[in-house]
mmCIF file of C-alpha atoms in Angstrom:
data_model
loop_
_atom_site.group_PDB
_atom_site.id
_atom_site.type_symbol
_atom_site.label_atom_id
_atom_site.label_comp_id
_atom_site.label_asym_id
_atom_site.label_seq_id
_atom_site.Cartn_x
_atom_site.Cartn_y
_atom_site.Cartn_z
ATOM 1 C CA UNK A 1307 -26.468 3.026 35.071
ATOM 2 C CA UNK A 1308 -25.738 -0.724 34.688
ATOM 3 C CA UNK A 1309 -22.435 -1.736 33.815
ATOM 4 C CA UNK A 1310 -23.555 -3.506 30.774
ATOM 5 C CA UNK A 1311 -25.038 -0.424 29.687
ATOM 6 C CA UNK A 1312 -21.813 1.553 30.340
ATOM 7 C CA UNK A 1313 -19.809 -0.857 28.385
ATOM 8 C CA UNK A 1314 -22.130 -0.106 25.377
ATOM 9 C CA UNK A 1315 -21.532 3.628 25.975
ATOM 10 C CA UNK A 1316 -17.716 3.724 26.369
ATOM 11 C CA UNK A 1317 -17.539 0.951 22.667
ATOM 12 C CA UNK A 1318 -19.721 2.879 21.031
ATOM 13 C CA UNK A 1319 -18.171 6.505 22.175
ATOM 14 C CA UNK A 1320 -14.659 4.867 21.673
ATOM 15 C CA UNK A 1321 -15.423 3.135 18.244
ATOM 16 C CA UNK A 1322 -16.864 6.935 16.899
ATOM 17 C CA UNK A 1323 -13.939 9.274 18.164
ATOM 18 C CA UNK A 1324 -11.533 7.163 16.688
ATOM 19 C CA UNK A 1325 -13.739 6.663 13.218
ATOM 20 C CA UNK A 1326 -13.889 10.847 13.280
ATOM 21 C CA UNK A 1327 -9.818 11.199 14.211
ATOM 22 C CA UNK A 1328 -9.107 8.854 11.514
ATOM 23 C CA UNK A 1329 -11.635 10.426 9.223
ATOM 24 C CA UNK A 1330 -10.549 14.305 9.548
ATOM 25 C CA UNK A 1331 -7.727 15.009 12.257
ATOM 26 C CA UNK A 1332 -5.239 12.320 11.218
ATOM 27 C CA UNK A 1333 -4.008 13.480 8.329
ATOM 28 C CA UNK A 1334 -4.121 17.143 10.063
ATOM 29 C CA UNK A 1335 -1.794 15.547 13.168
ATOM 30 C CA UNK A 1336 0.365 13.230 10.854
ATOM 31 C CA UNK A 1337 3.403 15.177 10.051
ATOM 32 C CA UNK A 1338 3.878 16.077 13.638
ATOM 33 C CA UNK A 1339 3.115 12.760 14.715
ATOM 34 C CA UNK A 1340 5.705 11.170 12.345
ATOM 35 C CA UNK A 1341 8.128 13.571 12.935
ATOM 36 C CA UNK A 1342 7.609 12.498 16.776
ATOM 37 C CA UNK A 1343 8.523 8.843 15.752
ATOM 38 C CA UNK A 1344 11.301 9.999 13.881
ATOM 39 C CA UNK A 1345 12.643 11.570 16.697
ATOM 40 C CA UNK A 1346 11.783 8.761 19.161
ATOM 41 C CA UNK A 1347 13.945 6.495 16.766
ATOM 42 C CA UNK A 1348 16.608 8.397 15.615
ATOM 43 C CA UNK A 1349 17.495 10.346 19.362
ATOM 44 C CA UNK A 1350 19.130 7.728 20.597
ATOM 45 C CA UNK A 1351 20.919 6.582 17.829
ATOM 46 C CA UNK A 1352 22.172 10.031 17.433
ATOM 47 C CA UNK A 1353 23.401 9.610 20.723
ATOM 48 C CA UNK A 1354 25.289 6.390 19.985
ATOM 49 C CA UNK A 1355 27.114 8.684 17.169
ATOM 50 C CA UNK A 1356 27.932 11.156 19.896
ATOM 51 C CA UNK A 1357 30.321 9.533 20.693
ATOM 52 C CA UNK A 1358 32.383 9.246 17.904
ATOM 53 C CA UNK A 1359 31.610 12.344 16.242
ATOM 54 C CA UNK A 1360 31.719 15.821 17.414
ATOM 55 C CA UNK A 1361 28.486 17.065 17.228
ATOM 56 C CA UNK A 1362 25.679 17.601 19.712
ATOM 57 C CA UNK A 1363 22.830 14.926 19.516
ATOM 58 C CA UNK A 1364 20.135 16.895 18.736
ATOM 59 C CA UNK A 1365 22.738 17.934 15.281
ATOM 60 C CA UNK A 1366 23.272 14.590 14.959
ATOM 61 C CA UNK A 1367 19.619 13.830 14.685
ATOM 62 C CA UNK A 1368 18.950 16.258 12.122
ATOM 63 C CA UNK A 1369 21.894 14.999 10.192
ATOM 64 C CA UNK A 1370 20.475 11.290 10.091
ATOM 65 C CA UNK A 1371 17.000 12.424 8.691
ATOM 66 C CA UNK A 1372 18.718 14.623 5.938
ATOM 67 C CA UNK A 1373 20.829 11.507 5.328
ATOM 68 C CA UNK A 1374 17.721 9.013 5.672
ATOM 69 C CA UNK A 1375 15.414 11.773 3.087
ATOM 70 C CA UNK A 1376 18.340 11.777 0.720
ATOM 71 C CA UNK A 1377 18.707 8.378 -0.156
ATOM 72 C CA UNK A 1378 15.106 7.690 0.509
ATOM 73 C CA UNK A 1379 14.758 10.708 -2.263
ATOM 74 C CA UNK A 1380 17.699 8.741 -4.796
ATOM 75 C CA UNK A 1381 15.508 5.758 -4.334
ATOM 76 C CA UNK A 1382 12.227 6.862 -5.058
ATOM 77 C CA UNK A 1383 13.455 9.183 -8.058
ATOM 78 C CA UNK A 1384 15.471 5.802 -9.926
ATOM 79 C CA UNK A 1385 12.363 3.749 -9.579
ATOM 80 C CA UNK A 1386 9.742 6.785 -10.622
ATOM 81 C CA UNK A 1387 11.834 7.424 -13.964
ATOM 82 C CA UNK A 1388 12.522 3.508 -14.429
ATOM 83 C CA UNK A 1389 8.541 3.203 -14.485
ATOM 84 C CA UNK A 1390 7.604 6.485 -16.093
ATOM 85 C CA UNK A 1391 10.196 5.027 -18.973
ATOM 86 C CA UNK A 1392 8.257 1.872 -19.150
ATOM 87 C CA UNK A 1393 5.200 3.849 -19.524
ATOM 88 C CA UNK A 1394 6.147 5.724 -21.785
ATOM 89 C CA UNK A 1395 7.430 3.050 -23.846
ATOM 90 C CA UNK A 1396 3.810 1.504 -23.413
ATOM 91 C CA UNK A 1397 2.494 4.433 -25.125
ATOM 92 C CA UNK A 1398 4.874 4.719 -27.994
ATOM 93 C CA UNK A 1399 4.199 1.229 -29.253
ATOM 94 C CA UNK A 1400 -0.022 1.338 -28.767
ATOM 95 C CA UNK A 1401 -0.086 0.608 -32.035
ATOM 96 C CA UNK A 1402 2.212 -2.771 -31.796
ATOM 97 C CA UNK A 1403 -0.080 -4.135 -28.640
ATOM 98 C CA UNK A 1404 -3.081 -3.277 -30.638
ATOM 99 C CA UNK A 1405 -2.165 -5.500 -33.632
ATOM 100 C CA UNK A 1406 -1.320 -8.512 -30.938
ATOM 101 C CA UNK A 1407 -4.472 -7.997 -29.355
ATOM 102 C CA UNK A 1408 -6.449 -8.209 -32.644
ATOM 103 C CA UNK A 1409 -4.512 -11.591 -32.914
ATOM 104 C CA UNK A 1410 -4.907 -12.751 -29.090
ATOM 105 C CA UNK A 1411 -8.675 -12.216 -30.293
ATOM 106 C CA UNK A 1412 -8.655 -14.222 -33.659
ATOM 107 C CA UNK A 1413 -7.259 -17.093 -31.443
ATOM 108 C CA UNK A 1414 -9.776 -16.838 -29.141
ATOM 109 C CA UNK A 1415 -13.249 -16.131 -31.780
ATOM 110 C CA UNK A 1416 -11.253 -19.661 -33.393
ATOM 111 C CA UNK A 1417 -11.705 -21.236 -30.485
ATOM 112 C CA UNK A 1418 -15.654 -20.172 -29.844
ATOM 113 C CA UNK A 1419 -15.952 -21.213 -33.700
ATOM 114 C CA UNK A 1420 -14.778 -24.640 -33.107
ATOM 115 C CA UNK A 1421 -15.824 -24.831 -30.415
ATOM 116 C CA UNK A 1422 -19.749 -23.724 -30.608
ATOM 117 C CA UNK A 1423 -20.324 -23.230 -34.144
ATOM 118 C CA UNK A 1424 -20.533 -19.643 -34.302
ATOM 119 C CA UNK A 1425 -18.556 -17.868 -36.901
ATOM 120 C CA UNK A 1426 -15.397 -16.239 -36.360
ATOM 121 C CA UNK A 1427 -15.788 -13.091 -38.517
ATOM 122 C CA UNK A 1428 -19.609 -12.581 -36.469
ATOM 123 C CA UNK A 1429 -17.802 -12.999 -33.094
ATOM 124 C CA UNK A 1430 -14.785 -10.805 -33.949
ATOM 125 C CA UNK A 1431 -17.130 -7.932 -35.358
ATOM 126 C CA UNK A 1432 -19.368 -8.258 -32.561
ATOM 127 C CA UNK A 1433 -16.103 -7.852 -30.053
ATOM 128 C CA UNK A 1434 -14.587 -4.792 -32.224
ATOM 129 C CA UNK A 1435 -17.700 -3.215 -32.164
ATOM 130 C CA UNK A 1436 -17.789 -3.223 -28.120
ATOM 131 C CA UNK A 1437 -13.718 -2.535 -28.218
ATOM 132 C CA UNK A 1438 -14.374 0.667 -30.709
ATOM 133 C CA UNK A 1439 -17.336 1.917 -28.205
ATOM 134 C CA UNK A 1440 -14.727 1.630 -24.907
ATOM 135 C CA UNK A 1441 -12.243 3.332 -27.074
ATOM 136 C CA UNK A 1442 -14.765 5.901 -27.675
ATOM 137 C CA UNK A 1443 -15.699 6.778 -24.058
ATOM 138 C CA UNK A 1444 -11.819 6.450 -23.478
ATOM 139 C CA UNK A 1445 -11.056 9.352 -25.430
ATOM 140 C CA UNK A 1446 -14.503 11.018 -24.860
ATOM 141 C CA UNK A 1447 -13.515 11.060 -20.525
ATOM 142 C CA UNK A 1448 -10.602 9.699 -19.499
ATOM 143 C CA UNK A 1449 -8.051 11.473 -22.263
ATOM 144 C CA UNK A 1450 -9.256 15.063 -21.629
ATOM 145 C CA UNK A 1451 -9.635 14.248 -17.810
ATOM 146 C CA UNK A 1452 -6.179 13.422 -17.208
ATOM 147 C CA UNK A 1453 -4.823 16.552 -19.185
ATOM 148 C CA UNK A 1454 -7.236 18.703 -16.941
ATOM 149 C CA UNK A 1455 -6.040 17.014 -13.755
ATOM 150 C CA UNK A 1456 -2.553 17.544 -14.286
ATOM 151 C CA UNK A 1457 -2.917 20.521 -12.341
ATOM 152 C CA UNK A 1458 -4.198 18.756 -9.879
ATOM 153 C CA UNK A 1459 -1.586 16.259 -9.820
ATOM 154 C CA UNK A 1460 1.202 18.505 -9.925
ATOM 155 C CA UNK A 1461 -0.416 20.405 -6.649
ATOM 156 C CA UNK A 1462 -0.559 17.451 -4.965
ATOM 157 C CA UNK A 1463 3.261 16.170 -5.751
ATOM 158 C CA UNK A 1464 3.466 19.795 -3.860
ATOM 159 C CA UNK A 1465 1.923 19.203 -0.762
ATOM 160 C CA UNK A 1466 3.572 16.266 -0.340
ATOM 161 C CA UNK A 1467 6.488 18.011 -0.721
ATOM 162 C CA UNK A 1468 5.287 20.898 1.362
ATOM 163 C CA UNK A 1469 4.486 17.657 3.939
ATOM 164 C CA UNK A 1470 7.531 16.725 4.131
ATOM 165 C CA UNK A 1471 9.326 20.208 4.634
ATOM 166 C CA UNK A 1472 6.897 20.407 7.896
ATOM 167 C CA UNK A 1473 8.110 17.048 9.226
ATOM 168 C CA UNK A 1474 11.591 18.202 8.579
ATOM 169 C CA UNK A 1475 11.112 21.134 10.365
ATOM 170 C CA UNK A 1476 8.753 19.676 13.313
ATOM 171 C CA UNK A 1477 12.029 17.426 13.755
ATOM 172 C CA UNK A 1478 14.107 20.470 14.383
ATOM 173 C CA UNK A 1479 11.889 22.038 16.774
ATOM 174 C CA UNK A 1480 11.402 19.042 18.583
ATOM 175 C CA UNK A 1481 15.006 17.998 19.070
ATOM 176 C CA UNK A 1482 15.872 21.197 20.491
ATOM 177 C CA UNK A 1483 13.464 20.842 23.606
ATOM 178 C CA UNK A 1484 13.402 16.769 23.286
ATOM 179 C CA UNK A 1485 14.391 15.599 27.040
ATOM 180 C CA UNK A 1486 12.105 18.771 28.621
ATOM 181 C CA UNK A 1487 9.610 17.827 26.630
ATOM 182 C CA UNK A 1488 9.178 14.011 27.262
ATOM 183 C CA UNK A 1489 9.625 15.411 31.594
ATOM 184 C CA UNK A 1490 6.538 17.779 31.049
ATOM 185 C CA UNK A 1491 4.028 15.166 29.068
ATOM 186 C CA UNK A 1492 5.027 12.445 31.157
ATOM 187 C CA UNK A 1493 3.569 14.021 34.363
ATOM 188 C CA UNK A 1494 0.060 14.095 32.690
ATOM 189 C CA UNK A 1495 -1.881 11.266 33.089
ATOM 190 C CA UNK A 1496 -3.754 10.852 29.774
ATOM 191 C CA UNK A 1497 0.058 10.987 28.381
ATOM 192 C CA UNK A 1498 1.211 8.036 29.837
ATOM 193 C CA UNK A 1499 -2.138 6.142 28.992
ATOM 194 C CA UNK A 1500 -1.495 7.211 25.691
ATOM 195 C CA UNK A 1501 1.909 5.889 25.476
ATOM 196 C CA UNK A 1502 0.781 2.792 26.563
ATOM 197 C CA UNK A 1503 -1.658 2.452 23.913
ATOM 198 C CA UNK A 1504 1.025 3.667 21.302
ATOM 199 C CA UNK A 1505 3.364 1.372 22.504
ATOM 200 C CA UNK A 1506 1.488 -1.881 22.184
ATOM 201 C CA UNK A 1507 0.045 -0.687 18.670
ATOM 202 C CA UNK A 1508 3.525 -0.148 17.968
ATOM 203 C CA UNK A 1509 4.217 -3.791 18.503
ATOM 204 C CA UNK A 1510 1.193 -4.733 17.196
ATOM 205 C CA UNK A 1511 0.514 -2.063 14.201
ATOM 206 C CA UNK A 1512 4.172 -2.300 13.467
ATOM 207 C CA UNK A 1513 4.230 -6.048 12.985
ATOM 208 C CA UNK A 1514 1.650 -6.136 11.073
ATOM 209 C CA UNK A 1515 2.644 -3.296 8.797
ATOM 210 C CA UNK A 1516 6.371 -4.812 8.382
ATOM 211 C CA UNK A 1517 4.673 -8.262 7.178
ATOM 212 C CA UNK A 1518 2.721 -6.833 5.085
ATOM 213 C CA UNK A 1519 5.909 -4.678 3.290
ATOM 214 C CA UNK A 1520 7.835 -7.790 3.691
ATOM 215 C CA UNK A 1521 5.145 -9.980 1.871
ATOM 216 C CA UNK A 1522 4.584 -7.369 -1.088
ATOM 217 C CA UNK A 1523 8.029 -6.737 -1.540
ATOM 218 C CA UNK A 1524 8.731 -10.647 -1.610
ATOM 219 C CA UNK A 1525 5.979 -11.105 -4.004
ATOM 220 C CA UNK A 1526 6.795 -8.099 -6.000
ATOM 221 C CA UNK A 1527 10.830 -9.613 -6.054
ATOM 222 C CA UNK A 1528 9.440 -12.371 -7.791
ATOM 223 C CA UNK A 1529 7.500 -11.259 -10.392
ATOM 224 C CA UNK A 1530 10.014 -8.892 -11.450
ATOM 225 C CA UNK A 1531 12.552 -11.250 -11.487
ATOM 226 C CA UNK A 1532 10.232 -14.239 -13.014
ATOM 227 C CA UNK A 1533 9.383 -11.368 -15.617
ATOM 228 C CA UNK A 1534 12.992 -10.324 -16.430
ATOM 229 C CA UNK A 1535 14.007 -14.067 -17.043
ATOM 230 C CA UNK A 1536 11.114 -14.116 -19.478
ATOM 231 C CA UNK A 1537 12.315 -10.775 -21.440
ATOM 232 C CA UNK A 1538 9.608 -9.130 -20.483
ATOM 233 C CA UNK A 1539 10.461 -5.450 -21.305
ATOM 234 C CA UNK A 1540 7.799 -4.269 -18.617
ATOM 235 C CA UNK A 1541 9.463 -6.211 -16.163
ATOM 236 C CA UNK A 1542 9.779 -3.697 -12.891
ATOM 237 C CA UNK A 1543 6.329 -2.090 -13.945
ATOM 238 C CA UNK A 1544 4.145 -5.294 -14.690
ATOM 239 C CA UNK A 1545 5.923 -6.654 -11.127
ATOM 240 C CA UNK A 1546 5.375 -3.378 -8.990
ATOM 241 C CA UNK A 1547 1.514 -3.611 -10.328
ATOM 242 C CA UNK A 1548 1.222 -7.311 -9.742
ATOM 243 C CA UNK A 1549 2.654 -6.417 -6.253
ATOM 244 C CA UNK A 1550 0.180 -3.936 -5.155
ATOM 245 C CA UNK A 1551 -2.712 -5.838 -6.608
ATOM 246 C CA UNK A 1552 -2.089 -9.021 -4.553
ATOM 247 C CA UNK A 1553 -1.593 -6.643 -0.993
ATOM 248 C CA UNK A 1554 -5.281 -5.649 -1.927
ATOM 249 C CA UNK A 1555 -8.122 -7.997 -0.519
ATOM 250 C CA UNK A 1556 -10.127 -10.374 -2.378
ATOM 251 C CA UNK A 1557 -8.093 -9.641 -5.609
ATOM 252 C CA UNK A 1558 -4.195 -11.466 -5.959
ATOM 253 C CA UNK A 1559 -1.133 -12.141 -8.252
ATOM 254 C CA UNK A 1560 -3.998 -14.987 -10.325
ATOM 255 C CA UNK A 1561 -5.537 -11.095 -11.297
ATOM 256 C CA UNK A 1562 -2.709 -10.524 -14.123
ATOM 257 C CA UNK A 1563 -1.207 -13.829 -14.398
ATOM 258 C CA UNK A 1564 -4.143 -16.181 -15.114
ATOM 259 C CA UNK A 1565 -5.490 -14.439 -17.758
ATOM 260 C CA UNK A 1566 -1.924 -14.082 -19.458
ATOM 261 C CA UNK A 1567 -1.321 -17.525 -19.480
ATOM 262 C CA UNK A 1568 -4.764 -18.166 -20.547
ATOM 263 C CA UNK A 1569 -4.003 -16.261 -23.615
ATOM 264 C CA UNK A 1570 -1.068 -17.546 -24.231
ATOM 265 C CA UNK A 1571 -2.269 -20.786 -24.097
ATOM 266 C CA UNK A 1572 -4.820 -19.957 -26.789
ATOM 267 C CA UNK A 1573 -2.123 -18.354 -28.876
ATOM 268 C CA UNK A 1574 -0.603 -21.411 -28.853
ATOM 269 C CA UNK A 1575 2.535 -20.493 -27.106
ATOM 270 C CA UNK A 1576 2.762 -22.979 -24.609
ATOM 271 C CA UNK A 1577 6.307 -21.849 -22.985
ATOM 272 C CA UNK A 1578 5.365 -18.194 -22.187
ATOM 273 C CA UNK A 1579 1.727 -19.863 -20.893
ATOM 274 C CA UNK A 1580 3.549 -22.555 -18.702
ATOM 275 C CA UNK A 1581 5.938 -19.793 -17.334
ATOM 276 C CA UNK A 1582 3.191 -17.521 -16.577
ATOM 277 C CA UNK A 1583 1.567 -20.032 -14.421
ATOM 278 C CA UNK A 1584 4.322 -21.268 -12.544
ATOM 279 C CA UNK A 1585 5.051 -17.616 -11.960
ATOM 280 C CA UNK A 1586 1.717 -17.788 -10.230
ATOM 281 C CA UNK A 1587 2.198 -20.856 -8.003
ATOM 282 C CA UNK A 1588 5.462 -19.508 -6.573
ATOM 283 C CA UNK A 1589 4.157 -15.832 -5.812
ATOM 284 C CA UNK A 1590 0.916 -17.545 -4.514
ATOM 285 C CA UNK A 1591 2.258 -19.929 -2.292
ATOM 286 C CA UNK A 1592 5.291 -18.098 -0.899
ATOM 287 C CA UNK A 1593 2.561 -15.546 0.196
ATOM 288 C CA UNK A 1594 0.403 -18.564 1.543
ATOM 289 C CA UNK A 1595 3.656 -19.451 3.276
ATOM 290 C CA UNK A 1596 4.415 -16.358 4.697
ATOM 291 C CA UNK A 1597 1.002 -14.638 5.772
ATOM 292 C CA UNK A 1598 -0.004 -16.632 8.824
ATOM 293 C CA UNK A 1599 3.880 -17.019 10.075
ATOM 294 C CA UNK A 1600 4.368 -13.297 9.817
ATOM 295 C CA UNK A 1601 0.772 -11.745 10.425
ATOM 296 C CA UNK A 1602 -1.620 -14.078 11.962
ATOM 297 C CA UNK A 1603 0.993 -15.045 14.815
ATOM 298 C CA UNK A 1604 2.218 -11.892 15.673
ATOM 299 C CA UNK A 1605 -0.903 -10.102 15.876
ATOM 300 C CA UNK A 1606 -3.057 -12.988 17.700
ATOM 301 C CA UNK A 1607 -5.912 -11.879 14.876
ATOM 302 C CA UNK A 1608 -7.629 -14.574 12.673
ATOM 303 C CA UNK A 1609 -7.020 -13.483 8.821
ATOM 304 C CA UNK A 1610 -10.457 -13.328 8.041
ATOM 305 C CA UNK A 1611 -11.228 -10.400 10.667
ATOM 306 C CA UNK A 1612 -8.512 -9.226 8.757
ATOM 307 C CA UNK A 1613 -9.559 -9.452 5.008
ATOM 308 C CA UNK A 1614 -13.369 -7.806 6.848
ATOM 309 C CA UNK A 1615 -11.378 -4.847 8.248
ATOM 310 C CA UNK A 1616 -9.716 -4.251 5.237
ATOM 311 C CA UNK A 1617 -12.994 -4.492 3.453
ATOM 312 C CA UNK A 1618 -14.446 -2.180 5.597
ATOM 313 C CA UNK A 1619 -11.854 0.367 5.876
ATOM 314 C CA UNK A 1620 -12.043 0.755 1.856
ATOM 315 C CA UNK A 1621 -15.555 1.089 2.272
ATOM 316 C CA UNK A 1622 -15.058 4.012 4.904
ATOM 317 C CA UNK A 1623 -11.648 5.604 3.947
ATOM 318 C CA UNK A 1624 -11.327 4.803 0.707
ATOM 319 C CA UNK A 1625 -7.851 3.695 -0.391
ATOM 320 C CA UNK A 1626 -6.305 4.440 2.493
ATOM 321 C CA UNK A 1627 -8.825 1.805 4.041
ATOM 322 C CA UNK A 1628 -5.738 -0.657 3.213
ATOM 323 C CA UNK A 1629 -4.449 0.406 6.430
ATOM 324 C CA UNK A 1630 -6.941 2.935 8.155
ATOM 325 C CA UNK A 1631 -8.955 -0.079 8.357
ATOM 326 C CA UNK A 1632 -6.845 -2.372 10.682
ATOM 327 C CA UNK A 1633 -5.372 0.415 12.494
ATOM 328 C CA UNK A 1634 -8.415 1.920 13.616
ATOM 329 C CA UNK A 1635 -9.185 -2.122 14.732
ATOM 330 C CA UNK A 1636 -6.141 -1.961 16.715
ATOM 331 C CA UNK A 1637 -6.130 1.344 18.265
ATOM 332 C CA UNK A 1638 -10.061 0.340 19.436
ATOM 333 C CA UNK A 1639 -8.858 -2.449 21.158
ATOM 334 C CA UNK A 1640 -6.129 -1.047 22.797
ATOM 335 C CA UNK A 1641 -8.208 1.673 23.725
ATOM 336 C CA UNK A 1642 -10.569 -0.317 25.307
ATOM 337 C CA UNK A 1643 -7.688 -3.092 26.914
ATOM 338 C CA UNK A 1644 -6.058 0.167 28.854
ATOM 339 C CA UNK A 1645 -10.170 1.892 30.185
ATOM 340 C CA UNK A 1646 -10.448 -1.885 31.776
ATOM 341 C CA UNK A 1647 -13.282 -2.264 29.227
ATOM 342 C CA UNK A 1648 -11.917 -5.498 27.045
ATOM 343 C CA UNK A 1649 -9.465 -7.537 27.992
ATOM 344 C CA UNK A 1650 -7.958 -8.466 24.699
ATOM 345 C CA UNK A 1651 -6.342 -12.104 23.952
ATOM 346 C CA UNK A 1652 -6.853 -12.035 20.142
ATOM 347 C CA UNK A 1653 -9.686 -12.367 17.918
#
């Protein structure tokens, strides 16, 4: 067998066993696996605290996650209620955004009217015609299917819960046995080569993830903030969706802020219009500022393999693609870097 031939082989076996792992065993393997890291990271720490403290380090490991879940838990329940009040406060007042709407959309069948000639009371029945059909297939399929997949939504909220409680538990286990256990893997050979891949995708995986928190968070900081200054009531839920949208690829913070100021242009109110868009330049550029100092550096990967692998993993994981996509990338290349295969510089 030629060694071109091989090459092909070992990509193309490589490139499938880590699609199917990513596909169907990850999310089988992830609590154990993250209550691994945990461990990794908060061991020696622990042991740091031994010191001072009289407990054993394996205690004091436990101790630290309960501490880390706890406030991690305080966290996540004062932002869920902040945005489930929002939302709820969305709903109550349907009827207020409705009326503004029907004005945003006088402004705007105005503006056609001077504009091309046609009449405004022809344009606006022709839109309230298409708005009262989408209104119709709202409530016809979206209404009853949210009711019936409340069920649904409650089960999952409990496996993620019931996720959690195996982590927790995995980390107890493995603290018990921790040093024995490293001694016994590290005399296999397809252990070590696996730390070694772990470890650089660690550096790698890890930077990228942490610039991509940092550069959401920043960007989510601002609108929030840009928001609240404006007296937006919405603030922390229009921000946190503004966020998440510009993390995505091909979409960005221009998604919901354009077309705001747009409208507010055409309503005439020029301040809210001018703010919007400023709010846009600053959240655009500090992410154009930040992107290729914190991703495309550390990594050694141009951002348009990037934007294709997040593409790609959407295409193949669905959300999760996000970040399925460039990990499965990364853990190919590694792969291939320690089986001699590729010698990787950056792409």
């Amino acid at each position: 067998m030629s060694e071109t031939v091989r090459k092909i082989l070992s990509v193309t076996g490589i490139v499938l066993a880590v699609y199917l792992g990513m596909k169907y065993l990850l999310a089988l393997a992830a609590p154990f696996f993250v209550a691994w890291i945990l461990v990794r990271l908060l061991y020696p720490l622990a042991g740091r605290l031994k010191k001072y403290l009289p407990f054993k380090q394996g205690t004091l490991t436990v101790i630290l996650l309960g501490v880390f879940l706890v406030l991690a838990g305080v966290g996540v329940w004062y932002l869920a209620s902040s945005l489930f009040s929002q939302i709820r406060s969305v709903l109550a007042n349907l009827d207020v955004y409705e009326a503004k709407l029907q004005e945003v959309l006088g402004g705007c069948c105005r503006l056609v009217e001077d504009t091309f000639g046609i009449q405004k009371e022809d344009t606006m029945r022709f839109v309230n015609q298409n708005l009262n059909y989408l209104e119709a297939r709202v409530e016809e399929h979206v209404v009853p299917n949210l009711f019936q997949n409340s069920i649904r939504y409650l089960s999952t909220a409990m496996e993620w819960a019931g996720v959690l409680f195996v982590i927790f538990v995995a980390v107890t286990l493995i603290v018990k046995d921790y040093e024995e256990i490293r001694g016994k893997l590290k005399q296999y050979p397809l252990y070590r080569h696996g730390m070694r891949v772990v470890g650089r995708l660690w550096t790698l995986g890890g930077a990228w993830l942490k610039a991509q928190a940092l550069i959401m968070l920043v960007v989510i900081v601002i609108c929030v903030a840009g928001l609240m200054l404006l007296g937006n009531p919405y603030a922390l839920l229009v921000g946190i969706l503004i966020g998440l949208l510009d993390a995505l690829p091909f979409l960005g913070t221009g998604t919901v802020l354009l077309p705001w100021a747009v409208i507010c242009m055409i309503q005439r109110d020029f301040y809210h219009g001018i703010a919007y868009l400023v709010l846009f330049l600053v959240a655009n550029t500090v992410r154009e500022y930040l992107e290729p100092r914190l991703i495309g550096e550390k990594m050694g990967v141009y951002p348009i393999v990037i934007a294709v692998v997040v593409y790609l993993g959407i295409c193949i994981y669905g959300p999760t693609g996000v970040v399925l996509g460039p990990l499965s990338l990364l853990v190919i290349l590694e792969i291939l870097r320690e089986m001699g295969v590729s010698k990787r510089e950056g792409l």
